[in-house]
Amino acid sequence: MEEPQITEELIAAHGLKPDEYAEILRLLNREPTFTELGIFSAMWNEHCSYKSSKKWLRTLPTEGPQVICGPGENAGIVDIGDGQAVVFKMESHNHPSYIEPYQGAATGVGGILRDVFTMGARPIAAMNSLSFGETSHPKTRQLVNGVVEGIGGYGNCFGVPTVGGEVRFHPAYNGNCLVNAFAAGLINTDSIFYCAASGVGMPVVYLGAKTGRDGVGGATMASAEFDDTIEEKRPTVQVGDPFTEKRLMEATLELMASGAVISIQDMGAAGLTCSAVEMGDKGHLGIRLDLENVPQRETHMTAYEMMLSESQERMLMVLKPEKEAEARAIFDKWDLDFAIVGETIAEDRFLIMHNGDCKADLPLSKLSSSAPEYDRPWVETPAAAPLADVPAIDAIEGLRALIGSPNYGAKQWVYEQYDTQVMADTIRTPGLGAGVVRVHGTDKAVAFTSDVTPRYVKANPFEGGKQAVAEAYRNLTAVGAKPLATTDNLNFGNPEKPEIMGQFVGAIKGIGAAVAALDMPIVSGNVSLYNETDGKGILPTPTIGAVGLLASQDDLIAGVAQDGQIALLVGDTAGHLGQSALLAEMFGREDGDAPHVDLDVERRNGDFIRANAALIGACTDLGDGGLALAAFEMAEAGNVGVTLDADDTPTLFGEDQARYLLACNFDQAEALIAAAGQAGVPVTTVGKFGGDAIRYGASEAPLAQLRDTYRGAFAAAIA
Amino acid sequence: MRAAVIQFPGSNCDRDMVVALNAVAGNEKTQLVWHKETSLPEGLDLVAIPGGFSFGDYLRCGAIAARSPIARALVQFAERGGYVLGVCNGFQVLTETGLLPGALMRNANLKYICKPVPLVVQTTDSDFTRAYEAGQTVTVPIAHHDGNYNADAGTLARLNGDDRVAFRYGDNPNGSAEDIAGVLSANRRVLGMMPHPERASEPAHGGTDGAALFKSLAGAMALA
């Protein structure tokens, strides 16, 4: 088949800028073929090359004694002792989910699961962080329904428990929702698989599902802004098959155990191209592919289509040749394709043959190492204007404004559509705070959380970045887990705008400062830029996924507040109302500065909670909605009333950081106050759990009535 | 008790079932049997069909599994009086094989539902339920998209008349006819149920109301 001529329009349609194309000409000393142009566009787009973000990502702390593998592989790995480790990563699937919510979200889950089991880990937990437009926007309801069903449809069938996540609504996401999927797996430290190929003349094997035309050009799409031609982009969204993925995982893990695997890489964005280049580049080898041997779902597929297809549930592996029969038998057992499609070669070439014709012949190492890198101009986000006056409110009315909103109402409508217990190791299910999963067959457990407060990041990217990490730290601490490490999923607008780039730079600096101070290095991550529609950017949303370890399940804080228990507040309250949930939900205001995070205090207070876990009946961290929302959520979970002495708005609804609310018996409270005195941690008695009403100062309402509001708000808004 | 768990390519509660049978029912080593096998190991007392998505559930749930090579051996095993427990997808497989009557349709709200639900024990006259008390309400999680049990009026009347409804939902989550959550075969040795007793069998699960089912089985086998 004749390939099209390379024209300026064709180059632009591949998302390559004129100077980038000039660099291609310089590298090749000739005009690229159509297939080669496609390969460059796949490797050099923002999604695969991180060309706008690399410079800043390098500044993030990524090391520590607990880190086995930091960023650069399919996922990060942290040590949990006894020869075991947790493999995890978070990744966005924003653009596909906006175009086709069910499949976009489903394949987002599929992609992140593949990243985890490609390294040899069995996935043990999933989470997701979702941001949608306002509930009154005509697309929101369809997006929420589709995305949630897609996540459930994929994860439930695959068989991984979804143990946590977050859902938010804000007009800034009206034209560009965010779907960030997290997965974690368990691995033995002596059987980790990396993607670097080794050995010349080793067979390159294609595993899994067949290749179709779905997703051709997907990574390029994910690197462009949306406009009103969006509906035309539907064919670039892939279709997921969780049943095949489940089999692919089982077969891959069996294959790894058989000793047949030299290196392995999943086919994600830009499928065959990215996976082959990664394996060759990391192993300092070339790769030859014979495309006629690629298992194909459709007829007459061209080299261009095969190299750019994003068909799901596929892997590429470099095989020990003597193990071929054994490896093939494993894939036959699971009824999956197994085909030798090429080999490793000594020269630095990426050689693509199709029925004897050479379709591409490129210097392999240049495809990633020569990818463009930009130092984009950026401007510091100006300091937020001071907070205007906040009118006096009735405390319970303020609470109602929060719990009656889908942002802070209970999320059971969402998480009851996810299998939260498959594998029978979930010991803390979603609803409030971090999810916890036992390490199968041991006394250890691992906790997971996902956090960010985009309003804060917009007002003050540096403090907002810090706060996202600090909140993750608190959520892990509140269940008794020691925070270990972090994955970041950085969702921003168009980086070619200096003010957006300024948000990005500020947030990275904040995240870097916080992960350093709290000793939870970044081990993996993903950047999603160009989240804009018709020139309007999303709220800057650097989602933080974090993992913590419970050395023993006895350390777990999982109780609920009980009648007669004392409410203790850990940490200082100054009453910071800027950018608070109360302002947003009650007054539709987003003004003032974000709360500032004192990282030393965070660490001190977190250490105090973990050291005294045995004295704590129930624990939650304070975030959005401050003391008022935390006390209500704790009371609601324990099905008991609560009385707080305070009735002033700043004390009840301020969002000062580094705080926790505890429920404990009198004796435990005395012991905690004594321990706090010694540790220099401020702990104050703020009220008492009991009865069947929520009372804040002189204002009160029956728990049952508020619970109906809280439990019904989400469904009322979107169902 | 000698037990085996059938493993379809999309089973995902197979390990959970093995753990429950070993730990709670005090079983010897429970074996996994691959769906492509044409026979079951000799001398089994119980065959369990676990939850999951046996063949992806793209067709009717359990329909392909019921026609897989192992299914013929399973039916023969049940016909010879062997004990069979089908949970969730396993229940769907059992109705598709015809070992249990009725069918499991899409949940009435058309959504997947995962949550703990109250179950009322309807009969203790079975080796699966003897350790419960009749009329007792227990809490066991469900996790399914297609758990809406239905059968024609004559079948329902027969199930009621023969005391073959093992569990009913206390608060019907999925639209099942007569709140039915689990049914027994005519010889009372095949039980299919949508709720997951293996997910409520140790304190760490947050509840142990499913453990009595495995203890009932262990007790029956010890007597046999």
PDB file of N, CA and C in Angstrom, chain B residues 142-183:
ATOM      1  N   ILE B 142     -22.550  -8.901  49.533  1.00  0.00           N
ATOM      2  CA  ILE B 142     -22.813  -9.278  48.146  1.00  0.00           C
ATOM      3  C   ILE B 142     -21.866  -8.472  47.255  1.00  0.00           C
ATOM      4  N   ALA B 143     -21.649  -8.962  46.053  1.00  0.00           N
ATOM      5  CA  ALA B 143     -20.822  -8.238  45.068  1.00  0.00           C
ATOM      6  C   ALA B 143     -21.163  -8.798  43.699  1.00  0.00           C
ATOM      7  N   HIS B 144     -22.171  -8.215  43.073  1.00  0.00           N
ATOM      8  CA  HIS B 144     -22.588  -8.760  41.777  1.00  0.00           C
ATOM      9  C   HIS B 144     -23.365  -7.736  40.953  1.00  0.00           C
ATOM     10  N   HIS B 145     -23.428  -8.042  39.668  1.00  0.00           N
ATOM     11  CA  HIS B 145     -24.195  -7.226  38.735  1.00  0.00           C
ATOM     12  C   HIS B 145     -25.473  -7.956  38.324  1.00  0.00           C
ATOM     13  N   ASP B 146     -25.440  -9.279  38.477  1.00  0.00           N
ATOM     14  CA  ASP B 146     -26.550 -10.107  38.000  1.00  0.00           C
ATOM     15  C   ASP B 146     -26.967 -11.081  39.099  1.00  0.00           C
ATOM     16  N   GLY B 147     -27.661 -10.549  40.105  1.00  0.00           N
ATOM     17  CA  GLY B 147     -28.039 -11.412  41.227  1.00  0.00           C
ATOM     18  C   GLY B 147     -29.527 -11.454  41.448  1.00  0.00           C
ATOM     19  N   ASN B 148     -30.263 -10.991  40.469  1.00  0.00           N
ATOM     20  CA  ASN B 148     -31.714 -10.840  40.572  1.00  0.00           C
ATOM     21  C   ASN B 148     -32.372 -12.194  40.240  1.00  0.00           C
ATOM     22  N   TYR B 149     -32.633 -12.981  41.302  1.00  0.00           N
ATOM     23  CA  TYR B 149     -33.100 -14.357  41.121  1.00  0.00           C
ATOM     24  C   TYR B 149     -34.546 -14.387  40.641  1.00  0.00           C
ATOM     25  N   ASN B 150     -34.773 -15.202  39.634  1.00  0.00           N
ATOM     26  CA  ASN B 150     -36.132 -15.350  39.138  1.00  0.00           C
ATOM     27  C   ASN B 150     -36.418 -16.782  38.716  1.00  0.00           C
ATOM     28  N   ALA B 151     -37.651 -17.181  38.902  1.00  0.00           N
ATOM     29  CA  ALA B 151     -38.106 -18.496  38.446  1.00  0.00           C
ATOM     30  C   ALA B 151     -39.610 -18.387  38.230  1.00  0.00           C
ATOM     31  N   ASP B 152     -40.181 -19.325  37.492  1.00  0.00           N
ATOM     32  CA  ASP B 152     -41.628 -19.256  37.269  1.00  0.00           C
ATOM     33  C   ASP B 152     -42.371 -19.589  38.558  1.00  0.00           C
ATOM     34  N   ALA B 153     -43.659 -19.272  38.573  1.00  0.00           N
ATOM     35  CA  ALA B 153     -44.441 -19.396  39.806  1.00  0.00           C
ATOM     36  C   ALA B 153     -44.433 -20.821  40.333  1.00  0.00           C
ATOM     37  N   GLY B 154     -44.512 -21.794  39.426  1.00  0.00           N
ATOM     38  CA  GLY B 154     -44.531 -23.193  39.855  1.00  0.00           C
ATOM     39  C   GLY B 154     -43.231 -23.578  40.552  1.00  0.00           C
ATOM     40  N   THR B 155     -42.112 -23.116  40.001  1.00  0.00           N
ATOM     41  CA  THR B 155     -40.811 -23.422  40.600  1.00  0.00           C
ATOM     42  C   THR B 155     -40.697 -22.783  41.974  1.00  0.00           C
ATOM     43  N   LEU B 156     -41.127 -21.516  42.053  1.00  0.00           N
ATOM     44  CA  LEU B 156     -41.059 -20.837  43.350  1.00  0.00           C
ATOM     45  C   LEU B 156     -41.910 -21.562  44.385  1.00  0.00           C
ATOM     46  N   ALA B 157     -43.085 -22.006  43.965  1.00  0.00           N
ATOM     47  CA  ALA B 157     -43.973 -22.715  44.894  1.00  0.00           C
ATOM     48  C   ALA B 157     -43.306 -24.015  45.349  1.00  0.00           C
ATOM     49  N   ARG B 158     -42.648 -24.694  44.414  1.00  0.00           N
ATOM     50  CA  ARG B 158     -41.991 -25.955  44.756  1.00  0.00           C
ATOM     51  C   ARG B 158     -40.822 -25.702  45.725  1.00  0.00           C
ATOM     52  N   LEU B 159     -40.043 -24.649  45.436  1.00  0.00           N
ATOM     53  CA  LEU B 159     -38.921 -24.322  46.323  1.00  0.00           C
ATOM     54  C   LEU B 159     -39.428 -24.033  47.737  1.00  0.00           C
ATOM     55  N   ASN B 160     -40.514 -23.254  47.825  1.00  0.00           N
ATOM     56  CA  ASN B 160     -41.068 -22.936  49.144  1.00  0.00           C
ATOM     57  C   ASN B 160     -41.616 -24.190  49.812  1.00  0.00           C
ATOM     58  N   GLY B 161     -42.383 -24.965  49.021  1.00  0.00           N
ATOM     59  CA  GLY B 161     -43.038 -26.158  49.584  1.00  0.00           C
ATOM     60  C   GLY B 161     -42.038 -27.190  50.076  1.00  0.00           C
ATOM     61  N   ASP B 162     -40.902 -27.271  49.380  1.00  0.00           N
ATOM     62  CA  ASP B 162     -39.891 -28.272  49.764  1.00  0.00           C
ATOM     63  C   ASP B 162     -38.830 -27.698  50.698  1.00  0.00           C
ATOM     64  N   ASP B 163     -39.068 -26.478  51.180  1.00  0.00           N
ATOM     65  CA  ASP B 163     -38.124 -25.861  52.125  1.00  0.00           C
ATOM     66  C   ASP B 163     -36.722 -25.768  51.511  1.00  0.00           C
ATOM     67  N   ARG B 164     -36.692 -25.384  50.262  1.00  0.00           N
ATOM     68  CA  ARG B 164     -35.397 -25.340  49.569  1.00  0.00           C
ATOM     69  C   ARG B 164     -34.813 -23.932  49.428  1.00  0.00           C
ATOM     70  N   VAL B 165     -35.502 -22.925  49.989  1.00  0.00           N
ATOM     71  CA  VAL B 165     -34.899 -21.592  50.007  1.00  0.00           C
ATOM     72  C   VAL B 165     -33.980 -21.526  51.229  1.00  0.00           C
ATOM     73  N   ALA B 166     -32.691 -21.382  51.008  1.00  0.00           N
ATOM     74  CA  ALA B 166     -31.738 -21.397  52.125  1.00  0.00           C
ATOM     75  C   ALA B 166     -31.660 -20.032  52.801  1.00  0.00           C
ATOM     76  N   PHE B 167     -31.609 -18.972  51.989  1.00  0.00           N
ATOM     77  CA  PHE B 167     -31.483 -17.609  52.531  1.00  0.00           C
ATOM     78  C   PHE B 167     -32.396 -16.664  51.759  1.00  0.00           C
ATOM     79  N   ARG B 168     -32.965 -15.720  52.500  1.00  0.00           N
ATOM     80  CA  ARG B 168     -33.645 -14.590  51.845  1.00  0.00           C
ATOM     81  C   ARG B 168     -32.979 -13.298  52.302  1.00  0.00           C
ATOM     82  N   TYR B 169     -33.020 -12.285  51.419  1.00  0.00           N
ATOM     83  CA  TYR B 169     -32.493 -10.971  51.794  1.00  0.00           C
ATOM     84  C   TYR B 169     -33.407 -10.314  52.821  1.00  0.00           C
ATOM     85  N   GLY B 170     -32.804  -9.670  53.822  1.00  0.00           N
ATOM     86  CA  GLY B 170     -33.593  -8.894  54.770  1.00  0.00           C
ATOM     87  C   GLY B 170     -34.068  -7.592  54.131  1.00  0.00           C
ATOM     88  N   ASP B 171     -33.308  -7.095  53.177  1.00  0.00           N
ATOM     89  CA  ASP B 171     -33.649  -5.837  52.523  1.00  0.00           C
ATOM     90  C   ASP B 171     -33.221  -6.004  51.066  1.00  0.00           C
ATOM     91  N   ASN B 172     -34.149  -6.512  50.274  1.00  0.00           N
ATOM     92  CA  ASN B 172     -33.857  -6.968  48.916  1.00  0.00           C
ATOM     93  C   ASN B 172     -33.035  -5.951  48.101  1.00  0.00           C
ATOM     94  N   PRO B 173     -31.784  -6.249  47.783  1.00  0.00           N
ATOM     95  CA  PRO B 173     -30.938  -5.250  47.120  1.00  0.00           C
ATOM     96  C   PRO B 173     -31.025  -5.287  45.601  1.00  0.00           C
ATOM     97  N   ASN B 174     -31.562  -6.385  45.030  1.00  0.00           N
ATOM     98  CA  ASN B 174     -31.358  -6.586  43.591  1.00  0.00           C
ATOM     99  C   ASN B 174     -32.613  -6.981  42.828  1.00  0.00           C
ATOM    100  N   GLY B 175     -33.746  -7.007  43.517  1.00  0.00           N
ATOM    101  CA  GLY B 175     -34.998  -7.320  42.831  1.00  0.00           C
ATOM    102  C   GLY B 175     -35.356  -8.791  42.798  1.00  0.00           C
ATOM    103  N   SER B 176     -34.624  -9.638  43.502  1.00  0.00           N
ATOM    104  CA  SER B 176     -34.874 -11.081  43.463  1.00  0.00           C
ATOM    105  C   SER B 176     -36.307 -11.420  43.849  1.00  0.00           C
ATOM    106  N   ALA B 177     -36.874 -12.389  43.139  1.00  0.00           N
ATOM    107  CA  ALA B 177     -38.215 -12.865  43.448  1.00  0.00           C
ATOM    108  C   ALA B 177     -38.244 -13.381  44.886  1.00  0.00           C
ATOM    109  N   GLU B 178     -39.245 -12.965  45.620  1.00  0.00           N
ATOM    110  CA  GLU B 178     -39.448 -13.413  47.007  1.00  0.00           C
ATOM    111  C   GLU B 178     -38.181 -13.252  47.849  1.00  0.00           C
ATOM    112  N   ASP B 179     -37.377 -12.269  47.518  1.00  0.00           N
ATOM    113  CA  ASP B 179     -36.158 -11.935  48.289  1.00  0.00           C
ATOM    114  C   ASP B 179     -35.164 -13.101  48.352  1.00  0.00           C
ATOM    115  N   ILE B 180     -35.231 -13.999  47.382  1.00  0.00           N
ATOM    116  CA  ILE B 180     -34.401 -15.208  47.466  1.00  0.00           C
ATOM    117  C   ILE B 180     -32.926 -14.891  47.206  1.00  0.00           C
ATOM    118  N   ALA B 181     -32.070 -15.328  48.136  1.00  0.00           N
ATOM    119  CA  ALA B 181     -30.625 -15.099  48.016  1.00  0.00           C
ATOM    120  C   ALA B 181     -29.862 -16.393  47.792  1.00  0.00           C
ATOM    121  N   GLY B 182     -30.484 -17.548  48.146  1.00  0.00           N
ATOM    122  CA  GLY B 182     -29.802 -18.824  47.963  1.00  0.00           C
ATOM    123  C   GLY B 182     -30.800 -19.967  47.961  1.00  0.00           C
ATOM    124  N   VAL B 183     -30.567 -20.956  47.086  1.00  0.00           N
ATOM    125  CA  VAL B 183     -31.498 -22.086  47.002  1.00  0.00           C
ATOM    126  C   VAL B 183     -30.732 -23.414  47.016  1.00  0.00           C
TER     127      VAL B 183
END
